[in-house]
mmCIF file with all atom_site columns, C-alpha atoms and ligand atoms in Angstrom:
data_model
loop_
_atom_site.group_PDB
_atom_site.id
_atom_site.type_symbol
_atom_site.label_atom_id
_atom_site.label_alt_id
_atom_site.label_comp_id
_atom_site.label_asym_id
_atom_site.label_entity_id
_atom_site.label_seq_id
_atom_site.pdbx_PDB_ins_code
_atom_site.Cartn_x
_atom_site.Cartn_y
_atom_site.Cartn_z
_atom_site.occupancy
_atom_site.B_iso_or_equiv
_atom_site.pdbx_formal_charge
_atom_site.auth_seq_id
_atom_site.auth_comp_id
_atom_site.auth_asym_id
_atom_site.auth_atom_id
_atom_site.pdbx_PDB_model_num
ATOM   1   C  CA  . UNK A 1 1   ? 15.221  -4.234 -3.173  1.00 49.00 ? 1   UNK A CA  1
ATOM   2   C  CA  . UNK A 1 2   ? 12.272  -6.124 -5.070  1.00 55.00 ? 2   UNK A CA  1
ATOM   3   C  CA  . UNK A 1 3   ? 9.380   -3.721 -5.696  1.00 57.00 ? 3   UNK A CA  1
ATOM   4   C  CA  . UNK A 1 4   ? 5.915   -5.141 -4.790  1.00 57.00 ? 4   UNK A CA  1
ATOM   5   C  CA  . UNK A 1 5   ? 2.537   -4.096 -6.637  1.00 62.00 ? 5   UNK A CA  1
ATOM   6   C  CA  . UNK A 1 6   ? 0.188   -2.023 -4.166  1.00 60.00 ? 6   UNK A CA  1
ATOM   7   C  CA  . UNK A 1 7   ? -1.985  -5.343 -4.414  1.00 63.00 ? 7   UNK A CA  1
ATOM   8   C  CA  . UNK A 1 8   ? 0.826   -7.276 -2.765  1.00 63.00 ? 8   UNK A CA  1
ATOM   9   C  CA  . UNK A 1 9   ? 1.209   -4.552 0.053   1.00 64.00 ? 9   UNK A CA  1
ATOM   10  C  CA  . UNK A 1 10  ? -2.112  -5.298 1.033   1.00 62.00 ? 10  UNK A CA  1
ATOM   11  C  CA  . UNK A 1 11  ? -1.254  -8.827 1.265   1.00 59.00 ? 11  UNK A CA  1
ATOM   12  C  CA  . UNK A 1 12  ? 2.285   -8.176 2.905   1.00 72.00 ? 12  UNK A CA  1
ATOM   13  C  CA  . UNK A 1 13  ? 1.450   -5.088 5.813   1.00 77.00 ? 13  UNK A CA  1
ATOM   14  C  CA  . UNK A 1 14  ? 1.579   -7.996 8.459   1.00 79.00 ? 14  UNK A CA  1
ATOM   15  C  CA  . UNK A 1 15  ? 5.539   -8.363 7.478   1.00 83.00 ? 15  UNK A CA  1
ATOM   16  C  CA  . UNK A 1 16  ? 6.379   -4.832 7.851   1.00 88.00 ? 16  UNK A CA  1
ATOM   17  C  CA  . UNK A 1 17  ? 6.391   -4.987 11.335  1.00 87.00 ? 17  UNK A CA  1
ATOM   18  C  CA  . UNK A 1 18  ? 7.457   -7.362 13.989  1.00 88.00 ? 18  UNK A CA  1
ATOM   19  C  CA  . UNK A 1 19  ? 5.688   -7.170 17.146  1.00 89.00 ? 19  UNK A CA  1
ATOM   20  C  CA  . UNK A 1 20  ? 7.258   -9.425 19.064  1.00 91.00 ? 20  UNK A CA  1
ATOM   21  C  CA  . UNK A 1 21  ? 10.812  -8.218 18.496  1.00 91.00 ? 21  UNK A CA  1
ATOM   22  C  CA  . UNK A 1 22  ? 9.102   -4.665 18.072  1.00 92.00 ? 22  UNK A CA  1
ATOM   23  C  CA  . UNK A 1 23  ? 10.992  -3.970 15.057  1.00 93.00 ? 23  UNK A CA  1
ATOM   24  C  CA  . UNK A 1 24  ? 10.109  -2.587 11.808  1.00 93.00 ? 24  UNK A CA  1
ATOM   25  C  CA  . UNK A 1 25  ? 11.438  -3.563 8.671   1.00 92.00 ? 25  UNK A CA  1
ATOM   26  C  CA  . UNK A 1 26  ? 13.734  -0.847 6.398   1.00 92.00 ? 26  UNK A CA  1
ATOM   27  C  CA  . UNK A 1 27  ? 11.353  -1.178 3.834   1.00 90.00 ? 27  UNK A CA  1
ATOM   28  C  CA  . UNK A 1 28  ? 9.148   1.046  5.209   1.00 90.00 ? 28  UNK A CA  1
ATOM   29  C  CA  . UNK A 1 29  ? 11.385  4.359  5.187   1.00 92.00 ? 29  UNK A CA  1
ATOM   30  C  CA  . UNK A 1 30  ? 12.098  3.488  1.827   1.00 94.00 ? 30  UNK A CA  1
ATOM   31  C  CA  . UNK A 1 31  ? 10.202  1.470  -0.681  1.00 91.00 ? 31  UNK A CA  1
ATOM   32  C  CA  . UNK A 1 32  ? 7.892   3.757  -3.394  1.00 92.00 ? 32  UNK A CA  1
ATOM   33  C  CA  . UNK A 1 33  ? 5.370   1.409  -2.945  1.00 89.00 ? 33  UNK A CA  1
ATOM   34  C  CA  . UNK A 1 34  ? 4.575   2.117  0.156   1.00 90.00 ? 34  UNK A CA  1
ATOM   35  C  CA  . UNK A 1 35  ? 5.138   5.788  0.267   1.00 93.00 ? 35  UNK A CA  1
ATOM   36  C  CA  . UNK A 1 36  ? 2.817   5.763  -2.569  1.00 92.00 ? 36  UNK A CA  1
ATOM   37  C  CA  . UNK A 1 37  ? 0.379   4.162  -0.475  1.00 90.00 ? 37  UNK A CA  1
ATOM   38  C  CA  . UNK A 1 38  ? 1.003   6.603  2.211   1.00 91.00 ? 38  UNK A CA  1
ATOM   39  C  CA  . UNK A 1 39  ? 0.113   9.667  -0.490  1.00 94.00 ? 39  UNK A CA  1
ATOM   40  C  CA  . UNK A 1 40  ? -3.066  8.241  -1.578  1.00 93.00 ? 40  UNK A CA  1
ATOM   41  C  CA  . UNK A 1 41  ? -4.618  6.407  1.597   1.00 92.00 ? 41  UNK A CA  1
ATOM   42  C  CA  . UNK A 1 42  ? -3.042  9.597  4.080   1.00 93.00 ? 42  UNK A CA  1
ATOM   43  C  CA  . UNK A 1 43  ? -2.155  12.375 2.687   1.00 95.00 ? 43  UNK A CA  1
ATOM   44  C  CA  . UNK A 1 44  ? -4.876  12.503 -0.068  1.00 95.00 ? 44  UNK A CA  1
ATOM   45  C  CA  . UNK A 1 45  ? -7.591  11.723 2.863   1.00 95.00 ? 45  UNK A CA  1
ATOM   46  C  CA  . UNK A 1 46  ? -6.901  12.449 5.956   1.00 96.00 ? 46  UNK A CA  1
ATOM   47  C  CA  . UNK A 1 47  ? -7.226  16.013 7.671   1.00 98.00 ? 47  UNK A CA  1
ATOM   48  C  CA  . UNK A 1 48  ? -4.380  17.508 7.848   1.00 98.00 ? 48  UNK A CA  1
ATOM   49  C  CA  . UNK A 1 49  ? -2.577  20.025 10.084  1.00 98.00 ? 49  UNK A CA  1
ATOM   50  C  CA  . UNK A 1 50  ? -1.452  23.274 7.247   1.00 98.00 ? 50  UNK A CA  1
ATOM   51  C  CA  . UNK A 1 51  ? -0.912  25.839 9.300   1.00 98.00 ? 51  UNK A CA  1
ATOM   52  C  CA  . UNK A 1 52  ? -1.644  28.366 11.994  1.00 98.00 ? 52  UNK A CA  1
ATOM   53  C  CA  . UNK A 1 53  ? -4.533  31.273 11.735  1.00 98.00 ? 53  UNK A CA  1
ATOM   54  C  CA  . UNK A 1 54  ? -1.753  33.776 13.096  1.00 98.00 ? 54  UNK A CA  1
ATOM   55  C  CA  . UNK A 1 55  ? -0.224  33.113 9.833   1.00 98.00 ? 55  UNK A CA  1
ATOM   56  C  CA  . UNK A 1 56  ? -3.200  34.879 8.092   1.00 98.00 ? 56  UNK A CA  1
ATOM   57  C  CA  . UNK A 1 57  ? -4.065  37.696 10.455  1.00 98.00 ? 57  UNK A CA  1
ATOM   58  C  CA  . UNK A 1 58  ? -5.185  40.134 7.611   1.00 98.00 ? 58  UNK A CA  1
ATOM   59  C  CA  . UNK A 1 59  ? -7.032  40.284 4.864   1.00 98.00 ? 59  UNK A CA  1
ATOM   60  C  CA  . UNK A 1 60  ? -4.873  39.584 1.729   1.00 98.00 ? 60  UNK A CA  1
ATOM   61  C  CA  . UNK A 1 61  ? -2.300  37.427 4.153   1.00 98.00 ? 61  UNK A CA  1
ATOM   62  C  CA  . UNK A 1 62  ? -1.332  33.939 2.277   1.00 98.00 ? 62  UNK A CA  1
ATOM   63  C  CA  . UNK A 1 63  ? 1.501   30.838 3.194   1.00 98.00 ? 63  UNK A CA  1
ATOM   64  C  CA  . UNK A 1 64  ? 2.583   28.573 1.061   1.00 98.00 ? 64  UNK A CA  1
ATOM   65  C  CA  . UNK A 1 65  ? 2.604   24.587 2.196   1.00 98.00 ? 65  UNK A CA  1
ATOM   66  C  CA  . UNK A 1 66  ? 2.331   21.372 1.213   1.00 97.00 ? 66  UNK A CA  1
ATOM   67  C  CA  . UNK A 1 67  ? -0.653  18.512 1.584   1.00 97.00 ? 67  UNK A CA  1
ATOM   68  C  CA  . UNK A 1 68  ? 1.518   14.932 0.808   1.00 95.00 ? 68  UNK A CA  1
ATOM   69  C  CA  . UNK A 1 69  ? 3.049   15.739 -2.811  1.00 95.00 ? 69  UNK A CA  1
ATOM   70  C  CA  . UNK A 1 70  ? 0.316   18.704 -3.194  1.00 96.00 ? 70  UNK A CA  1
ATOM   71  C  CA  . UNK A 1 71  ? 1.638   22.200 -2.903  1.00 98.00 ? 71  UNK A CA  1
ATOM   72  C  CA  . UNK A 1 72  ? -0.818  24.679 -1.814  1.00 98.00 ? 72  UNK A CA  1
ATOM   73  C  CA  . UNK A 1 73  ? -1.500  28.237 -0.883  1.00 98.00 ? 73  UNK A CA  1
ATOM   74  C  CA  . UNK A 1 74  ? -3.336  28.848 2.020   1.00 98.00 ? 74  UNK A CA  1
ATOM   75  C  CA  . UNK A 1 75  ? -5.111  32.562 2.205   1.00 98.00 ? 75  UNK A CA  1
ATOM   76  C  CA  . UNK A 1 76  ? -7.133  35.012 3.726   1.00 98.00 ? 76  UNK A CA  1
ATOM   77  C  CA  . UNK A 1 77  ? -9.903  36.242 1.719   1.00 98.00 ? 77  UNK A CA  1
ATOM   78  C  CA  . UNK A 1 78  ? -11.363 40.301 1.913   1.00 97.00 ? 78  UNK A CA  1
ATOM   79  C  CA  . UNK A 1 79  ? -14.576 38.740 4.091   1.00 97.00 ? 79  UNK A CA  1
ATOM   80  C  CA  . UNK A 1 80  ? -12.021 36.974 6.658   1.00 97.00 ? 80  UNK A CA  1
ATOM   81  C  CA  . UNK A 1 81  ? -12.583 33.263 5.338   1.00 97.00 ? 81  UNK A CA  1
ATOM   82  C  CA  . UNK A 1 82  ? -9.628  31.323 5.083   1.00 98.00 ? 82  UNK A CA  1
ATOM   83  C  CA  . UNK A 1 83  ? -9.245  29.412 2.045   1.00 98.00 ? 83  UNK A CA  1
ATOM   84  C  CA  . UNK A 1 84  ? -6.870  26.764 1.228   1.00 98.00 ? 84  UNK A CA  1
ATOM   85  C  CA  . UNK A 1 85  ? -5.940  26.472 -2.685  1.00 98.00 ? 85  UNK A CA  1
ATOM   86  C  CA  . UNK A 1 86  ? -3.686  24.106 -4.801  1.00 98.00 ? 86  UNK A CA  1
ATOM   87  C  CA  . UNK A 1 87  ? -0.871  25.762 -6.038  1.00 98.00 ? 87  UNK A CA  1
ATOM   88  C  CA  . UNK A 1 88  ? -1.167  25.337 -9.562  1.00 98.00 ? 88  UNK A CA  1
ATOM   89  C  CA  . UNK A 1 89  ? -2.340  27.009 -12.520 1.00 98.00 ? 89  UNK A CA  1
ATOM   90  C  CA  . UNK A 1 90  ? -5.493  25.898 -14.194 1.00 98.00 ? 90  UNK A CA  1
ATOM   91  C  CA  . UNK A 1 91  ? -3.798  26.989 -17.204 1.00 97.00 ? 91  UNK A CA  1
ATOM   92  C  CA  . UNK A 1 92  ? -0.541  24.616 -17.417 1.00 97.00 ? 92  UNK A CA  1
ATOM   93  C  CA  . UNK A 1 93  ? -0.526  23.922 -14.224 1.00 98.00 ? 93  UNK A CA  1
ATOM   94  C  CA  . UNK A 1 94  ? 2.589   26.178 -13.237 1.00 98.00 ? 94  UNK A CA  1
ATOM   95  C  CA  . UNK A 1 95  ? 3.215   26.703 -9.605  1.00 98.00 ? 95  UNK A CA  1
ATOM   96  C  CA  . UNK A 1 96  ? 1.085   30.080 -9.152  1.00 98.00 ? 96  UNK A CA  1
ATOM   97  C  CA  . UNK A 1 97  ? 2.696   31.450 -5.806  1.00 98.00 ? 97  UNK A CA  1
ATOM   98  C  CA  . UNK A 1 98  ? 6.275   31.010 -5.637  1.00 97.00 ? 98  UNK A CA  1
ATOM   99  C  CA  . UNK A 1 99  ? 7.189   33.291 -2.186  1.00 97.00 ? 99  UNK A CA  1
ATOM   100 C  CA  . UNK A 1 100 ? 6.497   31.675 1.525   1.00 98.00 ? 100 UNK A CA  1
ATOM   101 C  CA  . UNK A 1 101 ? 4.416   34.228 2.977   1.00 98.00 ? 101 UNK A CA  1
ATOM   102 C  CA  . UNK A 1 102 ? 3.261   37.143 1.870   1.00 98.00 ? 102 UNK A CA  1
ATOM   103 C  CA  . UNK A 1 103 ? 0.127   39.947 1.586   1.00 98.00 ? 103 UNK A CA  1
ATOM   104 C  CA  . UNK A 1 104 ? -1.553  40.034 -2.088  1.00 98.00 ? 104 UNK A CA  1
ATOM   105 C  CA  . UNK A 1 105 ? -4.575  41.165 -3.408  1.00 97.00 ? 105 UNK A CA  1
ATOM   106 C  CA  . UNK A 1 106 ? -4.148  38.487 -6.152  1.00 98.00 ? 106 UNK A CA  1
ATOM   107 C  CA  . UNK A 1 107 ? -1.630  35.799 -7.676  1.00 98.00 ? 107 UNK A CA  1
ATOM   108 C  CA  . UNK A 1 108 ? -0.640  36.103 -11.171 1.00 98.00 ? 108 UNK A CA  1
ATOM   109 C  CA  . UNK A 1 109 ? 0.913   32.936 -12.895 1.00 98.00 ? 109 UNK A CA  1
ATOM   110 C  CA  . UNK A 1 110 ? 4.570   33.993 -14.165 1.00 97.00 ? 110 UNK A CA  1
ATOM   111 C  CA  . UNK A 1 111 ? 4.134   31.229 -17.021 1.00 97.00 ? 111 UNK A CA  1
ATOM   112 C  CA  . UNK A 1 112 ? 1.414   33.111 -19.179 1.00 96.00 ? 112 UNK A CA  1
ATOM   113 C  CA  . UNK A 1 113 ? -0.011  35.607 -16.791 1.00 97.00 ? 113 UNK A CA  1
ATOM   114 C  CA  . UNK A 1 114 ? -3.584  34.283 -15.388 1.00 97.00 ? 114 UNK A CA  1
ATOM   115 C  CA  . UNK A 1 115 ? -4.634  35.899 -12.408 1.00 98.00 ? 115 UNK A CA  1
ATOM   116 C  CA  . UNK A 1 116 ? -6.526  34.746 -9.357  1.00 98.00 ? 116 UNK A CA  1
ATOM   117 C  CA  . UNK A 1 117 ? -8.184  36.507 -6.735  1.00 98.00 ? 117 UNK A CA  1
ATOM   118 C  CA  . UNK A 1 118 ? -8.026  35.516 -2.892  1.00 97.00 ? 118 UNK A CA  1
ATOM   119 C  CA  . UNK A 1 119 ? -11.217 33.153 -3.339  1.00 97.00 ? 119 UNK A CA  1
ATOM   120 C  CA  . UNK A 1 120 ? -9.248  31.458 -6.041  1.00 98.00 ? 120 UNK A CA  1
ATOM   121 C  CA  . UNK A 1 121 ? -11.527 33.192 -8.587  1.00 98.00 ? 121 UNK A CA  1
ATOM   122 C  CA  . UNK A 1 122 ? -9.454  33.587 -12.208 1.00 98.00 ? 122 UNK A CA  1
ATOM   123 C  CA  . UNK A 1 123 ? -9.745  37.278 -12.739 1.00 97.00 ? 123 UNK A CA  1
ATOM   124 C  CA  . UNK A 1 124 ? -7.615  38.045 -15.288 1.00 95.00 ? 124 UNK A CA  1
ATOM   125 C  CA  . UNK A 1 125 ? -6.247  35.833 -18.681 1.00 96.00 ? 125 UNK A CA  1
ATOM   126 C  CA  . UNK A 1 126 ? -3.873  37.652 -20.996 1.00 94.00 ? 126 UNK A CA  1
ATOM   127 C  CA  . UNK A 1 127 ? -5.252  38.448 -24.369 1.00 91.00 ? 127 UNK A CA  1
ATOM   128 C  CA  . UNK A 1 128 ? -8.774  36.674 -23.298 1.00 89.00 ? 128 UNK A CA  1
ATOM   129 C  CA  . UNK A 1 129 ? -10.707 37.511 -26.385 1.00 88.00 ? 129 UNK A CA  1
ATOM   130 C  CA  . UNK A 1 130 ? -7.807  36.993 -29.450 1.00 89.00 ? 130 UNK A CA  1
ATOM   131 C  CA  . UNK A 1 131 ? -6.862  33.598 -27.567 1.00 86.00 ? 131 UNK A CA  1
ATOM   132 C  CA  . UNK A 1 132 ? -10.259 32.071 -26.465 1.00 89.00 ? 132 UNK A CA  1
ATOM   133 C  CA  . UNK A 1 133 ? -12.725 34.138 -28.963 1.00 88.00 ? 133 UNK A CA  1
ATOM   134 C  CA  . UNK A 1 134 ? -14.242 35.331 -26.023 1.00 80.00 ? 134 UNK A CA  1
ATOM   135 C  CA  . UNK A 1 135 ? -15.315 31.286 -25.224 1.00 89.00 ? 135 UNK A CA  1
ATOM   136 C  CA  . UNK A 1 136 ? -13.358 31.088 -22.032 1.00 92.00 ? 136 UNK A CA  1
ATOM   137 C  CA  . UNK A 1 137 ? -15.842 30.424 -19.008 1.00 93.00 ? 137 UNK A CA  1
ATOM   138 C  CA  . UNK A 1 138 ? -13.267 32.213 -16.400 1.00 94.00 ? 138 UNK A CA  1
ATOM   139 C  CA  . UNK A 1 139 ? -15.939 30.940 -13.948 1.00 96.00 ? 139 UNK A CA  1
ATOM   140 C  CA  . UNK A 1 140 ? -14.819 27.096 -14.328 1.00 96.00 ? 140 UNK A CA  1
ATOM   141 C  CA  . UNK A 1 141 ? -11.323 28.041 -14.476 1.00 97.00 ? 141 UNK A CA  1
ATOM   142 C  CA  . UNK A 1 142 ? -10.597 29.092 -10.505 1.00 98.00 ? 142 UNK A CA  1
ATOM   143 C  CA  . UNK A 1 143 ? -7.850  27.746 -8.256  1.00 98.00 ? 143 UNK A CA  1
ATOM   144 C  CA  . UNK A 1 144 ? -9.236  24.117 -6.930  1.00 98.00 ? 144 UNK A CA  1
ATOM   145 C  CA  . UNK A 1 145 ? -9.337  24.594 -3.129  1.00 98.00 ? 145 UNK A CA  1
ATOM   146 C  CA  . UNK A 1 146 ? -9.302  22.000 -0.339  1.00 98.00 ? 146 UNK A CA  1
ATOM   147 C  CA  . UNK A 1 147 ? -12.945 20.783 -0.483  1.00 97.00 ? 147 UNK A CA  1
ATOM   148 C  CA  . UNK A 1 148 ? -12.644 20.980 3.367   1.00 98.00 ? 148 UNK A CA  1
ATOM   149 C  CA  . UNK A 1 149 ? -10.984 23.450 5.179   1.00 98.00 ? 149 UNK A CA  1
ATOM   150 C  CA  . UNK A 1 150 ? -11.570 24.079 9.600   1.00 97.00 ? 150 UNK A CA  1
ATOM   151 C  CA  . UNK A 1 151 ? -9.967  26.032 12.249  1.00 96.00 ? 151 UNK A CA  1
ATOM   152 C  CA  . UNK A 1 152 ? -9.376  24.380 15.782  1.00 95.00 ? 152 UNK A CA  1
ATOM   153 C  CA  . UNK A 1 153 ? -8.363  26.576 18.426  1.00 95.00 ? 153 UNK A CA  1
ATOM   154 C  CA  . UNK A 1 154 ? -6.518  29.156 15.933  1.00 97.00 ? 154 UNK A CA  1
ATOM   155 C  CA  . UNK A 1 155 ? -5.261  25.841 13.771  1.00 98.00 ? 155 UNK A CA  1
ATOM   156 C  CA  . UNK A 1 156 ? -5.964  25.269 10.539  1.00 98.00 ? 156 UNK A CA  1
ATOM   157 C  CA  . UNK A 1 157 ? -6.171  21.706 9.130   1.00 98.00 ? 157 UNK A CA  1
ATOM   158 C  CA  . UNK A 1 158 ? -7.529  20.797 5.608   1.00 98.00 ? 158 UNK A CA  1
ATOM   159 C  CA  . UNK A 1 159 ? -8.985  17.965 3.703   1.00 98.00 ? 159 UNK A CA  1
ATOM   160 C  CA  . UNK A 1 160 ? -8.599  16.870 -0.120  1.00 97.00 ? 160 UNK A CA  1
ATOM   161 C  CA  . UNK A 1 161 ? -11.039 13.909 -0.004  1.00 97.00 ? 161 UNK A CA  1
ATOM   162 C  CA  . UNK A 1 162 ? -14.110 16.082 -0.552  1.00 97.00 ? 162 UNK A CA  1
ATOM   163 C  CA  . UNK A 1 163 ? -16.358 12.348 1.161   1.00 97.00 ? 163 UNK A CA  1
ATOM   164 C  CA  . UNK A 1 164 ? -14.232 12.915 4.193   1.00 96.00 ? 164 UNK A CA  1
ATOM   165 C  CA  . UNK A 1 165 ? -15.679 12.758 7.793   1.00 96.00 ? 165 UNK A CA  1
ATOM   166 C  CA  . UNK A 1 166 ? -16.000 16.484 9.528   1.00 97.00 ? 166 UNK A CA  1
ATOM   167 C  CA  . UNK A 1 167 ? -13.399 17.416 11.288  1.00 97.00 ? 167 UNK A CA  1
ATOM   168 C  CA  . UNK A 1 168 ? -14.750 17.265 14.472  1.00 95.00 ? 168 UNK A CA  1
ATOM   169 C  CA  . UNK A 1 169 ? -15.593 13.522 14.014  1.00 96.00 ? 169 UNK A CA  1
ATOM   170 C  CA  . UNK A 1 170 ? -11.681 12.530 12.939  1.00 95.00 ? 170 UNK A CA  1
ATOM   171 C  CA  . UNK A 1 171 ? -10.995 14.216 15.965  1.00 92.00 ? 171 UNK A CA  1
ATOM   172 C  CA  . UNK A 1 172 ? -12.582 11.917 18.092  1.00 92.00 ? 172 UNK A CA  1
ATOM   173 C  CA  . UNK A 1 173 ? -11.880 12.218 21.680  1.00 89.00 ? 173 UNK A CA  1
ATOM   174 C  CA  . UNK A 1 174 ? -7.905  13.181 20.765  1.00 83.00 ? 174 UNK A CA  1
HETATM 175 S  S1  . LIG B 2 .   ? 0.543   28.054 -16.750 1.00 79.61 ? 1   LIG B S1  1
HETATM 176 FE FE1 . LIG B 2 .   ? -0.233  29.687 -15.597 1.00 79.61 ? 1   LIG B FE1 1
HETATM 177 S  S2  . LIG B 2 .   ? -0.791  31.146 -17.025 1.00 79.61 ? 1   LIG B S2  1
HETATM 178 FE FE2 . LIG B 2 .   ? -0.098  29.490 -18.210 1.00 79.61 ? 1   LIG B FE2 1
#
């Protein structure tokens, strides 16, 4: 099957699906174009359902989900807030939390050891001062979180596009 520039998607969307004979064509379960267009233009900006609040009951409870392509961690911090965190290390970008569920003070990177605390905070870098001659700002180096992050009714749905409309707006009247 031909593969069509994101440019010519825009130009092509009106082929993709028959009204009339209310049928859709194959292309859409299957051509990377368009599921790359689904990544950026849904998953990347829309709010998002991640997970339930009962998953998180105490402090220290985290999940582990997804957002599109994006893995993330989703936690509880000490003061109750619920945080939702990309699961990769600012170092090399290893995947940080590798269990499903779980209750954790912190999350240590297996690659080279960094350490995070529950706000995402990097707490702790192996060898800090021989490594970084003490010129590591641990303070720019936390876990990036969702930018936007509500509960609904014991839900909890996040955002990646930081310009994104409140939640309570893309809910609408739904
Ligand atoms: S990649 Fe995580 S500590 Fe190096």
């Amino acid at each position: 099957m031909e593969r069509l520039s994101l440019q010519q998607m825009d130009a092509d969307w009106s082929k993709l699906i028959d009204l009339e004979s209310r049928t859709v064509s194959p292309r859409v379960f299957v051509d990377p174009a368009i599921y790359e267009i689904e990544q950026e233009r849904i998953f990347n900006r829309c709010w998002l359902f991640v997970g339930c609040e009962s998953q998180v009951p105490n402090p220290g409870d985290f999940f582990t989900n997804s957002m599109g392509e994006e893995p993330v961690i989703v936690t509880r911090a000490e003061d109750g807030k619920i945080h939702v965190f990309i699961n990769s290390c600012r170092h090399r970008g290893s995947r940080v939390c590798r269990i499903e569920h779980g209750n954790a003070r912190s999350f240590t990177c297996p690659y080279h050891g960094w350490t995070y605390d529950l706000r995402g905070k990097l707490t702790g870098v192996p060898r800090l001062r021989e490594a970084y001659y003490g010129d590591l700002d641990r303070d720019q180096w936390g876990l990036l979180e969702a930018p936007k992050v509500e509960s609904y009714c014991g839900l909890i749905f996040a955002c990646l596009d930081s310009g994104a409309q409140s939640f309570e707006s893309y809910l609408g009247n739904a």
